[in-house]
Coordinates of C-alpha atoms in Angstrom, one line a residue:
Chain A
M1434 CA -1.7 37.1 -9.2
K1435 CA -3.9 40.2 -9.3
S1436 CA -7.0 38.3 -10.7
R1437 CA -6.5 35.6 -8.1
N1438 CA -6.4 38.1 -5.3
T1439 CA -9.5 39.9 -6.6
H1440 CA -11.3 36.6 -6.8
R1441 CA -10.1 35.7 -3.3
T1442 CA -11.3 39.0 -1.9
A1443 CA -14.8 38.5 -3.4
N1444 CA -15.0 35.0 -1.9
H1445 CA -13.7 36.3 1.3
F1446 CA -16.5 38.9 1.6
A1447 CA -19.1 36.2 0.9
I1448 CA -17.6 33.9 3.5
C1449 CA -17.5 36.8 6.1
A1450 CA -21.1 37.7 5.4
A1451 CA -22.3 34.2 5.9
A1452 CA -20.2 33.7 9.0
L1453 CA -21.5 37.0 10.5
L1454 CA -25.0 35.6 10.6
A1455 CA -23.8 32.8 12.9
T1456 CA -21.1 34.3 14.9
L1457 CA -19.4 37.6 15.5
T1458 CA -16.0 36.1 15.0
A1459 CA -13.8 38.5 13.1
C1460 CA -12.9 37.5 9.5
G1461 CA -9.6 38.3 7.9
K1462 CA -7.3 36.2 9.9
D1463 CA -6.6 32.6 10.7
S1464 CA -8.9 31.8 13.7
S1465 CA -6.5 29.2 14.9
N1466 CA -3.7 31.7 15.3
S1467 CA -4.2 35.1 17.0
S1468 CA -0.6 36.3 16.4
P1469 CA 0.1 38.8 13.7
P1470 CA 0.3 37.5 10.1
P1471 CA 3.8 36.4 9.1
S1472 CA 5.8 38.5 6.8
S1473 CA 7.3 35.6 4.8
L1474 CA 6.4 32.1 3.8
T1475 CA 9.3 30.7 5.9
D1476 CA 8.0 32.5 9.0
G1477 CA 4.4 31.4 8.2
I1478 CA 5.4 27.8 8.0
A1479 CA 7.3 28.0 11.2
S1480 CA 4.2 29.5 13.0
L1481 CA 2.0 26.7 11.6
E1482 CA 4.5 24.1 12.7
A1483 CA 4.6 25.7 16.2
N1484 CA 0.9 25.7 16.7
G1485 CA 0.5 22.1 15.4
T1486 CA -1.3 22.9 12.1
L1487 CA 1.6 21.4 10.3
P1488 CA 3.9 18.7 11.7
K1489 CA 7.3 19.7 13.1
L1490 CA 9.6 17.2 11.4
D1491 CA 13.3 16.3 11.6
R1492 CA 15.1 17.9 8.7
S1493 CA 18.5 16.4 9.1
T1494 CA 20.5 15.1 6.2
D1495 CA 20.5 11.6 7.7
V1496 CA 18.2 9.4 5.6
A1497 CA 17.2 7.3 8.6
G1498 CA 16.8 10.1 11.0
P1499 CA 16.5 9.9 14.8
D1500 CA 14.9 6.8 16.4
A1501 CA 16.0 7.1 20.1
N1502 CA 13.8 4.2 21.3
G1503 CA 14.7 2.0 18.4
N1504 CA 11.2 1.0 17.5
G1505 CA 11.7 1.5 13.8
V1506 CA 9.7 4.7 13.7
R1507 CA 11.4 8.1 13.4
D1508 CA 10.9 10.0 16.6
D1509 CA 9.3 13.1 15.0
I1510 CA 6.8 10.8 13.1
E1511 CA 6.0 8.9 16.3
A1512 CA 5.4 12.3 18.0
W1513 CA 3.1 13.3 15.2
I1514 CA 1.2 10.0 15.4
N1515 CA 0.7 10.5 19.1
T1516 CA -1.1 13.8 18.4
Q1517 CA -3.6 12.2 16.1
P1518 CA -7.3 11.7 17.2
V1519 CA -7.3 7.9 16.9
T1520 CA -7.9 4.9 19.1
T1521 CA -5.1 2.9 20.6
D1522 CA -5.6 0.2 18.1
Q1523 CA -5.5 2.7 15.2
K1524 CA -2.4 4.3 16.6
T1525 CA -0.7 0.9 16.7
A1526 CA -1.7 0.4 13.0
L1527 CA -0.3 3.8 12.1
M1528 CA 3.0 3.0 13.9
Q1529 CA 3.2 -0.2 11.8
N1530 CA 2.5 1.9 8.7
A1531 CA 5.3 4.3 9.7
R1532 CA 7.7 1.5 10.4
A1533 CA 7.0 -0.1 7.0
F1534 CA 7.6 3.3 5.2
Q1535 CA 10.7 3.9 7.2
H1536 CA 12.1 0.6 6.2
T1537 CA 11.8 1.6 2.5
L1538 CA 14.5 4.2 3.2
T1539 CA 17.0 1.8 4.8
V1540 CA 16.5 -1.4 2.9
D1541 CA 19.4 -2.6 0.7
L1542 CA 18.2 -1.7 -2.8
T1543 CA 20.5 -4.4 -4.3
D1544 CA 19.0 -7.2 -2.2
A1545 CA 15.9 -8.5 -4.0
T1546 CA 14.8 -10.6 -1.1
A1547 CA 15.0 -7.7 1.3
L1548 CA 13.2 -5.5 -1.1
E1549 CA 10.4 -8.0 -1.4
S1550 CA 10.1 -8.2 2.3
S1551 CA 9.9 -4.5 2.5
R1552 CA 7.1 -4.4 -0.1
N1553 CA 5.3 -7.1 1.9
E1554 CA 5.6 -5.0 5.0
L1555 CA 3.9 -2.1 3.1
M1556 CA 1.1 -4.5 2.1
A1557 CA 0.7 -5.8 5.6
A1558 CA 0.7 -2.3 7.1
V1559 CA -1.9 -1.1 4.6
H1560 CA -4.1 -4.2 5.1
C1561 CA -3.9 -3.8 8.9
G1562 CA -4.6 -0.1 8.7
S1563 CA -7.7 -0.7 6.6
S1564 CA -9.0 -3.2 9.1
R1565 CA -8.5 -0.9 12.1
F1566 CA -10.5 2.1 10.8
P1567 CA -14.2 2.2 10.2
A1568 CA -13.7 2.5 6.5
F1569 CA -10.7 2.4 4.1
A1570 CA -11.4 6.1 3.3
D1571 CA -10.7 6.9 7.0
F1572 CA -7.3 5.2 6.9
Y1573 CA -6.2 6.3 3.5
P1574 CA -5.3 9.9 4.3
Y1575 CA -3.1 8.7 7.1
N1576 CA -1.3 6.4 4.7
Q1577 CA -0.6 9.4 2.4
K1578 CA 0.5 11.6 5.2
I1579 CA 2.9 9.1 6.7
E1580 CA 4.4 8.4 3.3
A1581 CA 4.9 12.2 2.8
I1582 CA 6.5 12.9 6.2
T1583 CA 8.7 9.8 5.9
A1584 CA 10.3 11.1 2.7
N1585 CA 10.3 14.7 3.9
T1586 CA 13.8 15.9 3.0
R1587 CA 15.7 15.9 -0.3
E1588 CA 17.8 13.0 0.8
R1589 CA 14.9 10.9 2.0
A1590 CA 12.8 11.8 -1.1
M1591 CA 15.6 10.8 -3.5
R1592 CA 16.1 7.5 -1.6
Y1593 CA 12.4 6.8 -1.7
I1594 CA 12.4 7.5 -5.5
Q1595 CA 15.3 5.0 -5.8
Y1596 CA 13.2 2.5 -3.9
N1597 CA 10.4 3.1 -6.4
V1598 CA 12.8 2.4 -9.3
A1599 CA 14.1 -0.8 -7.6
S1600 CA 10.6 -2.0 -7.1
S1601 CA 9.5 -1.7 -10.7
E1602 CA 8.3 -4.7 -12.5
T1603 CA 7.6 -6.7 -9.3
S1604 CA 4.6 -8.5 -8.0
N1605 CA 3.3 -8.8 -4.4
T1606 CA 0.3 -10.4 -2.8
L1607 CA -2.2 -8.5 -0.6
P1608 CA -2.5 -10.6 2.6
N1609 CA -6.0 -12.0 3.4
Y1610 CA -5.3 -12.6 7.1
D1611 CA -4.8 -10.3 10.1
T1612 CA -1.5 -8.6 9.6
C1613 CA -1.6 -6.2 12.5
E1614 CA 1.3 -6.2 14.9
P1615 CA 0.6 -5.8 18.6
Chain B
M847 CA 6.4 -16.6 26.5
R848 CA 4.7 -19.8 27.5
P849 CA 6.7 -22.2 29.7
L850 CA 8.0 -25.3 28.1
S851 CA 6.0 -27.6 30.4
T852 CA 2.8 -26.1 29.0
T853 CA 3.9 -27.0 25.6
I854 CA 4.5 -30.6 26.5
A855 CA 1.1 -30.7 28.2
G856 CA -0.5 -29.3 25.1
T857 CA 1.2 -31.8 22.9
L858 CA 0.1 -34.6 25.1
A859 CA -3.4 -33.3 25.1
L860 CA -3.4 -33.3 21.4
S861 CA -2.2 -36.8 21.2
L862 CA -5.1 -37.8 23.4
G863 CA -7.6 -36.3 20.9
L864 CA -8.1 -32.7 21.9
M865 CA -10.8 -31.3 19.7
F866 CA -9.5 -29.4 16.7
L867 CA -10.9 -26.0 15.8
P868 CA -11.1 -24.5 12.4
R869 CA -8.7 -21.6 11.7
S870 CA -11.6 -19.2 11.5
A871 CA -12.5 -20.0 15.1
L872 CA -9.0 -19.7 16.3
A873 CA -8.6 -16.3 14.7
N874 CA -11.5 -15.1 16.9
L875 CA -10.1 -16.2 20.2
P876 CA -9.2 -13.2 22.4
G877 CA -5.5 -12.3 22.3
T878 CA -4.7 -14.7 19.5
Q879 CA -4.7 -14.9 15.7
A880 CA -4.2 -17.3 13.0
A881 CA -0.7 -17.7 11.8
P882 CA 0.2 -16.3 8.4
D883 CA -0.2 -19.0 5.8
R884 CA 3.5 -19.1 5.0
W885 CA 4.2 -20.4 8.5
Y886 CA 2.7 -23.8 7.7
Y887 CA 2.5 -23.9 4.0
S888 CA 6.2 -24.3 3.4
T889 CA 8.1 -27.2 5.1
D890 CA 11.4 -25.6 4.1
F891 CA 10.5 -22.4 5.7
V892 CA 9.7 -24.1 8.9
F893 CA 13.0 -25.9 8.9
G894 CA 14.8 -22.7 8.0
S895 CA 13.1 -20.6 10.6
C896 CA 13.2 -23.1 13.5
L897 CA 16.5 -24.7 13.1
K898 CA 18.7 -21.8 14.1
D899 CA 20.9 -24.4 15.8
S900 CA 23.5 -24.7 13.1
Q901 CA 24.1 -28.4 13.6
K902 CA 20.4 -29.2 13.2
C903 CA 20.1 -26.7 10.4
S904 CA 22.9 -28.3 8.4
A905 CA 21.4 -31.7 9.0
A906 CA 18.1 -30.6 7.7
Y907 CA 19.7 -29.5 4.5
G908 CA 21.9 -32.5 4.1
N909 CA 24.8 -30.5 5.5
A910 CA 24.4 -27.9 2.8
A911 CA 25.5 -25.0 5.1
A912 CA 25.0 -22.3 2.4
A913 CA 21.3 -23.3 1.8
C914 CA 20.8 -23.4 5.6
S915 CA 22.3 -20.0 6.1
A916 CA 20.3 -18.5 3.3
E917 CA 17.1 -19.6 4.9
I918 CA 18.0 -18.2 8.2
N919 CA 19.1 -14.9 6.8
A920 CA 15.9 -14.6 4.8
W921 CA 14.0 -15.3 8.0
N922 CA 16.0 -12.7 10.0
S923 CA 15.6 -10.0 7.4
T924 CA 11.8 -10.4 7.6
Y925 CA 11.3 -10.9 11.3
G926 CA 14.4 -9.9 13.0
D927 CA 16.5 -12.1 15.1
S928 CA 13.7 -13.2 17.3
V929 CA 13.2 -16.8 16.6
T930 CA 14.4 -19.4 19.1
Y931 CA 14.6 -23.1 18.9
Q932 CA 13.4 -25.7 21.4
G933 CA 13.3 -29.4 21.2
V934 CA 10.2 -31.0 22.6
E935 CA 10.4 -34.8 22.8
S936 CA 10.9 -35.9 19.2
Q937 CA 9.4 -32.8 17.7
Y938 CA 10.7 -29.4 16.9
V939 CA 8.9 -26.4 18.1
C940 CA 9.6 -22.9 17.0
K941 CA 8.3 -19.7 18.5
T942 CA 8.6 -16.0 18.0
D943 CA 7.8 -13.1 20.3
N944 CA 8.4 -10.3 17.8
V945 CA 4.7 -10.1 17.1
G946 CA 3.8 -11.0 20.7
I947 CA 2.2 -14.2 19.7
T948 CA 3.5 -17.7 20.0
Y949 CA 3.2 -20.0 17.1
W950 CA 4.1 -23.7 17.1
A951 CA 5.0 -25.7 14.1
I952 CA 6.2 -29.2 13.6
P953 CA 8.6 -29.5 10.7
G954 CA 7.5 -33.1 10.0
C955 CA 4.4 -31.7 8.5
S956 CA 4.2 -31.1 4.8
N957 CA 2.1 -28.8 2.7
G958 CA -1.5 -28.7 3.7
Q959 CA -1.1 -31.2 6.4
L960 CA -1.2 -29.1 9.5
S961 CA -4.0 -28.4 11.7
W962 CA -4.3 -26.2 14.7
A963 CA -5.8 -26.7 18.2
A964 CA -6.4 -24.5 21.1
D965 CA -4.2 -25.0 24.1
Q966 CA -4.6 -22.6 26.9
G967 CA -4.7 -19.6 24.7
T968 CA -2.0 -20.6 22.3
Y969 CA -1.9 -23.1 19.6
V970 CA 0.0 -26.2 18.8
C971 CA -0.1 -27.9 15.4
T972 CA -0.2 -31.5 14.5
M973 CA -0.6 -33.6 11.5
C974 CA -3.7 -33.5 9.4
P975 CA -4.8 -36.6 7.7
Q976 CA -3.6 -37.0 4.1
Q977 CA -6.1 -35.6 1.8
S978 CA -6.5 -34.7 -1.8
H979 CA -8.0 -31.5 -3.3
P980 CA -10.5 -30.1 -3.3
A981 CA -11.0 -31.2 0.3
S982 CA -13.1 -30.4 3.2
T983 CA -11.4 -28.0 5.6
G984 CA -13.9 -28.2 8.4
D985 CA -11.3 -30.0 10.5
G986 CA -9.0 -26.9 10.5
C987 CA -6.5 -28.4 8.1
A988 CA -4.9 -25.9 5.7
C989 CA -5.3 -26.0 1.9
D990 CA -2.3 -26.9 -0.3
D991 CA -0.4 -24.1 -1.9
G992 CA -2.5 -22.3 -4.4
Y993 CA -5.8 -23.2 -2.9
S994 CA -7.9 -21.2 -0.5
E995 CA -10.7 -22.1 1.8
N996 CA -14.2 -21.1 0.7
N997 CA -16.2 -18.9 2.9
D998 CA -17.8 -21.6 5.0
H999 CA -14.5 -23.5 5.3
T1000 CA -15.9 -26.6 3.7
A1001 CA -13.6 -26.9 0.7
C1002 CA -10.3 -25.9 -0.8
V1003 CA -10.9 -24.1 -4.1
K1004 CA -8.9 -22.2 -6.6
P1005 CA -9.2 -18.5 -6.3
I1006 CA -9.6 -15.9 -8.9
V1007 CA -6.7 -13.6 -9.2
V1008 CA -7.5 -9.9 -9.2
G1009 CA -4.4 -8.2 -10.5
F1010 CA -3.8 -4.5 -10.3
F1011 CA -1.6 -2.6 -12.7
N1012 CA -0.9 0.8 -11.2
G1013 CA -1.0 4.2 -12.7
I1014 CA 1.4 7.0 -13.4
K1015 CA 2.8 8.9 -10.3
T1016 CA 2.1 5.8 -8.1
T1017 CA 4.7 4.9 -5.4
P1018 CA 4.9 1.4 -4.0
G1019 CA 3.0 2.7 -0.9
G1020 CA 0.4 4.2 -3.1
A1021 CA 0.1 1.1 -5.1
A1022 CA -0.4 -1.1 -2.0
S1023 CA -3.2 1.2 -0.8
S1024 CA -4.8 1.2 -4.3
L1025 CA -4.9 -2.6 -4.2
Q1026 CA -6.3 -2.5 -0.7
A1027 CA -9.0 -0.1 -2.0
I1028 CA -9.9 -2.6 -4.7
D1029 CA -10.1 -5.3 -2.1
D1030 CA -12.3 -2.9 0.0
L1031 CA -14.6 -2.5 -3.1
M1032 CA -14.8 -6.1 -4.2
G1033 CA -14.5 -8.0 -0.9
P1034 CA -12.8 -11.4 -0.2
D1035 CA -14.8 -13.5 -2.6
R1036 CA -17.2 -13.6 -5.5
N1037 CA -20.1 -16.0 -4.9
G1038 CA -17.9 -18.1 -2.7
T1039 CA -14.8 -18.1 -4.9
P1040 CA -11.9 -16.5 -3.0
L1041 CA -10.2 -13.5 -4.6
N1042 CA -6.5 -13.4 -4.6
Y1043 CA -5.3 -9.8 -4.9
Q1044 CA -2.0 -9.3 -6.6
L1045 CA -0.1 -6.1 -7.3
F1046 CA 1.8 -5.8 -10.6
Y1047 CA 3.9 -2.7 -10.0
N1048 CA 5.5 -0.5 -12.6
Q1049 CA 7.1 2.7 -11.6
T1050 CA 7.1 5.7 -14.1
N1051 CA 10.7 5.6 -15.1
G1052 CA 12.3 9.0 -14.9
F1053 CA 9.1 10.8 -14.2
L1054 CA 9.6 11.3 -10.4
E1055 CA 13.1 12.4 -10.9
D1056 CA 12.0 15.1 -13.4
V1057 CA 9.2 16.3 -11.1
A1058 CA 11.6 16.4 -8.2
E1059 CA 14.0 18.6 -10.2
V1060 CA 11.1 21.0 -11.1
F1061 CA 10.1 21.1 -7.4
E1062 CA 13.5 22.3 -6.4
Q1063 CA 13.6 24.9 -9.2
R1064 CA 10.2 26.2 -8.3
S1065 CA 11.0 26.2 -4.6
A1066 CA 13.9 28.5 -5.3
E1067 CA 11.4 31.2 -6.2
L1068 CA 10.2 31.1 -2.5
D1069 CA 13.6 31.9 -1.0
G1070 CA 14.0 28.3 0.1
A1071 CA 10.9 28.1 2.2
L1072 CA 10.2 24.6 0.8
N1073 CA 13.8 23.6 0.2
N1074 CA 13.9 20.8 2.7
R1075 CA 10.1 20.3 3.1
W1076 CA 9.5 17.5 0.7
E1077 CA 6.3 16.5 2.3
Y1078 CA 4.8 19.2 0.0
F1079 CA 6.4 17.5 -3.0
W1080 CA 4.4 14.3 -2.4
D1081 CA 1.2 16.4 -1.8
M1082 CA 1.8 18.2 -5.1
L1083 CA 2.4 15.0 -6.9
S1084 CA -1.0 13.7 -5.9
G1085 CA -2.8 17.1 -6.6
R1086 CA -3.7 17.6 -2.9
Q1087 CA -3.1 21.4 -2.8
N1088 CA -6.9 22.1 -2.5
D1089 CA -7.5 19.3 0.0
S1090 CA -7.9 21.2 3.3
D1091 CA -6.9 18.0 5.2
S1092 CA -3.5 17.7 3.4
F1093 CA -0.4 19.4 4.7
L1094 CA -0.1 21.5 1.5
G1095 CA -3.8 22.3 1.6
R1096 CA -3.5 23.6 5.2
L1097 CA -0.6 25.8 4.1
V1098 CA -2.4 27.0 1.0
N1099 CA -5.5 27.9 3.2
A1100 CA -3.4 29.7 5.8
T1101 CA -1.6 31.9 3.2
K1102 CA -5.0 33.2 2.1
N1103 CA -5.2 35.0 5.5
W1104 CA -1.7 36.3 5.4
A1105 CA -0.1 39.3 3.6
T1106 CA 0.0 39.1 -0.2
G1107 CA 3.5 40.4 -0.8
G1108 CA 6.9 38.7 -1.0
T1109 CA 7.1 34.9 -0.9
I1110 CA 3.6 34.6 0.5
G1111 CA 2.2 36.4 -2.5
A1112 CA 4.3 34.3 -4.9
F1113 CA 3.3 31.0 -3.2
A1114 CA 0.0 30.5 -5.1
G1115 CA 1.7 31.1 -8.4
V1116 CA 4.5 28.7 -7.6
I1117 CA 1.9 26.0 -6.7
D1118 CA -0.1 26.6 -9.8
G1119 CA 3.1 26.5 -11.9
L1120 CA 4.1 23.2 -10.3
S1121 CA 0.7 21.7 -10.9
N1122 CA 1.0 22.6 -14.5
D1123 CA 4.5 21.2 -14.7
I1124 CA 3.3 17.9 -13.2
L1125 CA 0.4 17.7 -15.6
G1126 CA 2.5 18.5 -18.5
K1127 CA 5.2 15.9 -17.6
A1128 CA 2.6 13.2 -16.9
A1129 CA 0.9 13.7 -20.2
A1130 CA 4.2 13.8 -22.0
W1131 CA 5.4 10.6 -20.4
L1132 CA 2.2 8.8 -21.3
A1133 CA 2.2 10.2 -24.8
G1134 CA 5.8 8.9 -25.1
K1135 CA 4.7 5.4 -24.0
I1136 CA 1.9 5.4 -26.5
S1137 CA 4.2 6.2 -29.4
D1138 CA 6.9 4.0 -28.0
P1139 CA 5.1 1.2 -26.3
P1140 CA 6.6 -1.0 -23.5
T1141 CA 8.8 -3.7 -24.8
E1142 CA 8.6 -7.4 -24.0
A1143 CA 11.4 -6.9 -21.4
D1144 CA 9.2 -4.2 -19.7
Y1145 CA 6.4 -6.7 -18.9
A1146 CA 8.3 -10.0 -18.9
A1147 CA 8.4 -10.2 -15.1
H1148 CA 4.7 -9.6 -14.8
L1149 CA 3.9 -12.1 -17.6
A1150 CA 6.0 -14.7 -15.8
K1151 CA 4.1 -14.1 -12.6
L1152 CA 0.7 -14.5 -14.4
N1153 CA 2.0 -17.7 -15.9
S1154 CA 3.1 -19.0 -12.5
L1155 CA -0.3 -18.4 -11.1
S1156 CA -2.2 -20.0 -13.9
S1157 CA -2.2 -23.6 -12.6
T1158 CA -3.5 -22.5 -9.2
S1159 CA -6.1 -20.0 -10.2
K1160 CA -9.6 -20.3 -11.5
G1161 CA -9.2 -17.2 -13.7
F1162 CA -7.9 -13.7 -13.8
V1163 CA -9.4 -10.2 -13.7
L1164 CA -6.8 -7.6 -14.4
V1165 CA -7.6 -4.1 -13.3
A1166 CA -5.5 -1.3 -14.8
H1167 CA -5.3 2.4 -14.0
S1168 CA -3.7 5.0 -16.2
Q1169 CA -0.2 3.9 -17.4
G1170 CA -1.1 0.4 -16.1
N1171 CA -3.3 0.1 -19.2
L1172 CA -0.2 0.2 -21.4
F1173 CA 1.3 -2.7 -19.6
V1174 CA -1.8 -4.7 -19.0
N1175 CA -2.6 -5.0 -22.7
H1176 CA 0.7 -6.6 -23.4
A1177 CA 0.5 -8.9 -20.3
Y1178 CA -3.1 -9.9 -21.3
D1179 CA -2.1 -10.6 -24.9
G1180 CA 0.9 -12.7 -23.9
F1181 CA -0.9 -14.6 -21.2
A1182 CA -4.1 -15.3 -23.1
A1183 CA -2.1 -16.7 -26.0
A1184 CA -0.1 -19.0 -23.7
H1185 CA -3.0 -20.0 -21.5
P1186 CA -6.2 -20.1 -23.4
E1187 CA -7.6 -22.4 -20.7
S1188 CA -7.4 -19.6 -18.1
P1189 CA -10.4 -17.3 -18.4
T1190 CA -9.1 -13.7 -18.2
K1191 CA -10.8 -10.3 -18.3
V1192 CA -9.5 -6.8 -18.2
V1193 CA -11.0 -3.7 -16.6
H1194 CA -9.6 -0.4 -17.8
V1195 CA -9.8 2.7 -15.5
A1196 CA -8.6 6.0 -16.9
P1197 CA -7.0 4.2 -19.9
A1198 CA -4.0 5.9 -21.4
S1199 CA -3.9 3.1 -24.0
P1200 CA -4.9 3.4 -27.6
T1201 CA -6.5 0.0 -27.5
L1202 CA -8.7 -1.8 -24.9
R1203 CA -9.2 -5.4 -23.9
G1204 CA -12.4 -4.8 -21.9
D1205 CA -14.8 -2.3 -20.5
Y1206 CA -13.5 1.1 -19.3
I1207 CA -14.3 4.3 -17.4
L1208 CA -12.8 7.7 -18.2
S1209 CA -13.8 10.8 -16.2
S1210 CA -14.6 14.1 -17.9
S1211 CA -12.4 15.9 -15.3
D1212 CA -9.4 13.6 -15.7
L1213 CA -6.9 16.3 -16.8
V1214 CA -4.0 13.8 -17.3
I1215 CA -5.8 11.4 -19.8
N1216 CA -7.7 14.2 -21.5
A1217 CA -4.5 16.1 -21.9
L1218 CA -3.4 13.3 -24.2
R1219 CA -6.3 14.1 -26.5
I1220 CA -5.3 17.8 -26.5
Q1221 CA -1.8 16.8 -27.6
G1222 CA -3.4 15.2 -30.7
I1223 CA -3.6 11.6 -29.7
T1224 CA -7.1 10.8 -30.7
S1225 CA -6.9 7.1 -29.9
V1226 CA -7.6 7.7 -26.2
P1227 CA -11.1 6.4 -25.6
P1228 CA -14.0 8.9 -25.4
I1229 CA -15.1 10.3 -22.0
N1230 CA -17.9 8.1 -20.7
W1231 CA -18.3 9.5 -17.1
T1232 CA -19.4 13.1 -16.5
N1233 CA -17.7 13.9 -13.3
P1234 CA -17.1 17.2 -11.5
P1235 CA -13.6 18.2 -10.3
S1236 CA -12.5 17.2 -6.8
T1237 CA -10.4 18.9 -4.2
K1238 CA -8.9 15.5 -3.3
D1239 CA -7.0 15.4 -6.6
L1240 CA -6.8 18.6 -8.6
L1241 CA -5.7 16.6 -11.7
G1242 CA -8.8 14.4 -11.4
H1243 CA -6.8 11.3 -12.1
G1244 CA -6.3 9.4 -8.9
L1245 CA -7.7 5.9 -8.6
V1246 CA -8.6 6.1 -4.9
E1247 CA -9.3 9.9 -4.8
I1248 CA -11.5 10.0 -8.0
Y1249 CA -12.5 6.7 -9.5
L1250 CA -13.1 4.9 -6.2
D1251 CA -14.2 7.9 -4.2
P1252 CA -17.2 6.7 -2.1
G1253 CA -18.9 10.0 -2.8
R1254 CA -18.9 9.6 -6.6
D1255 CA -20.8 7.3 -8.8
G1256 CA -17.7 6.2 -10.7
R1257 CA -17.0 3.9 -7.8
A1258 CA -20.2 1.9 -8.4
R1259 CA -19.3 1.7 -12.1
V1260 CA -15.9 0.3 -11.4
Q1261 CA -17.5 -2.2 -9.1
T1262 CA -20.0 -3.2 -11.7
M1263 CA -17.4 -3.6 -14.4
T1264 CA -15.2 -5.7 -12.1
T1265 CA -18.1 -7.8 -10.9
T1266 CA -19.1 -8.5 -14.5
A1267 CA -15.6 -9.6 -15.3
L1268 CA -15.4 -11.8 -12.2
D1269 CA -18.7 -13.5 -13.1
A1270 CA -17.5 -14.1 -16.6
V1271 CA -14.4 -16.0 -15.3
N1272 CA -16.2 -17.7 -12.4
N1273 CA -18.6 -19.6 -14.6

């Protein structure tokens, strides 16, 4: 830890010096948060979730989680998507993406037909998302984030891992038509 | 939902010779889109989806109620209970509003014998003339199962299958996006021959469970700060801790400006430890598979899929990443022996396999594959791409993050290898 901190301090000086030429903004604290630095990691995460740097997510033990409007997307994930700097069409694609990932947590893992449908939904959602963003590279980080926040608790992560296992040795086709839902 | 009277008017208009439009034109009309192929490629599916009326459903299946119910249940599990049935004159019309678009299908049509026509913003379908393949599709008629329209919609041709065998640590969601990334790289066709992108998924048996256990153990060192925050687990798995756009990367960056004691001070060490754990387990899993290769049962399903596609495909290009190389070699060997008439090529990306069936690329900063060499496994191919580390994937192993990264020349090399393979099977 000591060597890392030393290295970090040296870098920090360099960054401060460079930044000083352009602005007089003080270095040494997170510019996005003027409150005092947290004293523990738990407090720090809470502050980042409060200021929107990190998503504020449902942490209940329920695998499905809350979906008050019944649109297939967990309420906290829908709220996060609504904060993203995307167009209306892109937001619709992200909602489809979130719905497809959410279904992976609730689908009957013993039902091969339902599992195949779920995997096809993932394919369709990814294909749609790719078409709604200027480049695939613009969409890809959203796909990763939505997957991560969908399986965001121990119960959900374990269920998603079970879905992984149940999907092994399968094949699916990437659609070649417009798969976007309205 | 469109009123029934409009439907009748549209049907009558069709019978009077309303001009047909090709599917490509229909797809571009405002507020509309072409129906998924399956809607009109499968007569059974149309029967099953439309005839929710139990009496008609049973009749369609020769009073085989079980078969009828199975079709309807399959439909409902995919699209929800949103399909209604209407009778229009002597024809059946089905419609759905769950995607906000109305589709019309006539169950009397059989494979490849439907065409579509515009009717006040929605479509009705009617019979195409009987035709054999390859056939002109300029009239808007669909191709038979297994055939695809060429780019200018003048013929039904057999596509080339581009099969993707995923790497270690890849979830179904990640595999789907990897296949889409390959589609993004190679496009919908090669010199007019359509490309049919197929995913051949294998999960890394036991690996995710092991890493999850380590994540919990390491999290305990942080007084439970990450206990129920598994979004960081998925970021760790993909090596995103230095990616300032990722959730974990944002947290790592923030801690650099906080106090250095307690759990904050321990955080960086825990992340480093987890990263080493994941690298070690990934390398160990792959090394185990090299010494104890996949059995026939492990790739039987994928081999069966390849066999099923052989009669409707012009050829195959199999792209494998990481652990996928261990599976693709067996699938290739089995398929090539059974189908010498089907030209097949393999492209190896980050090969974890001791033997190769085609050209390959291996990054100098791929810690996972190169860790195999450190463990004494000398049969991993030599590094042939000098590539600096990336913040997008600290392990330097991701297909999308590293090998297909638009900012790295590895992407062009994968594209060239795949293009060469496509051209070889397209001749």
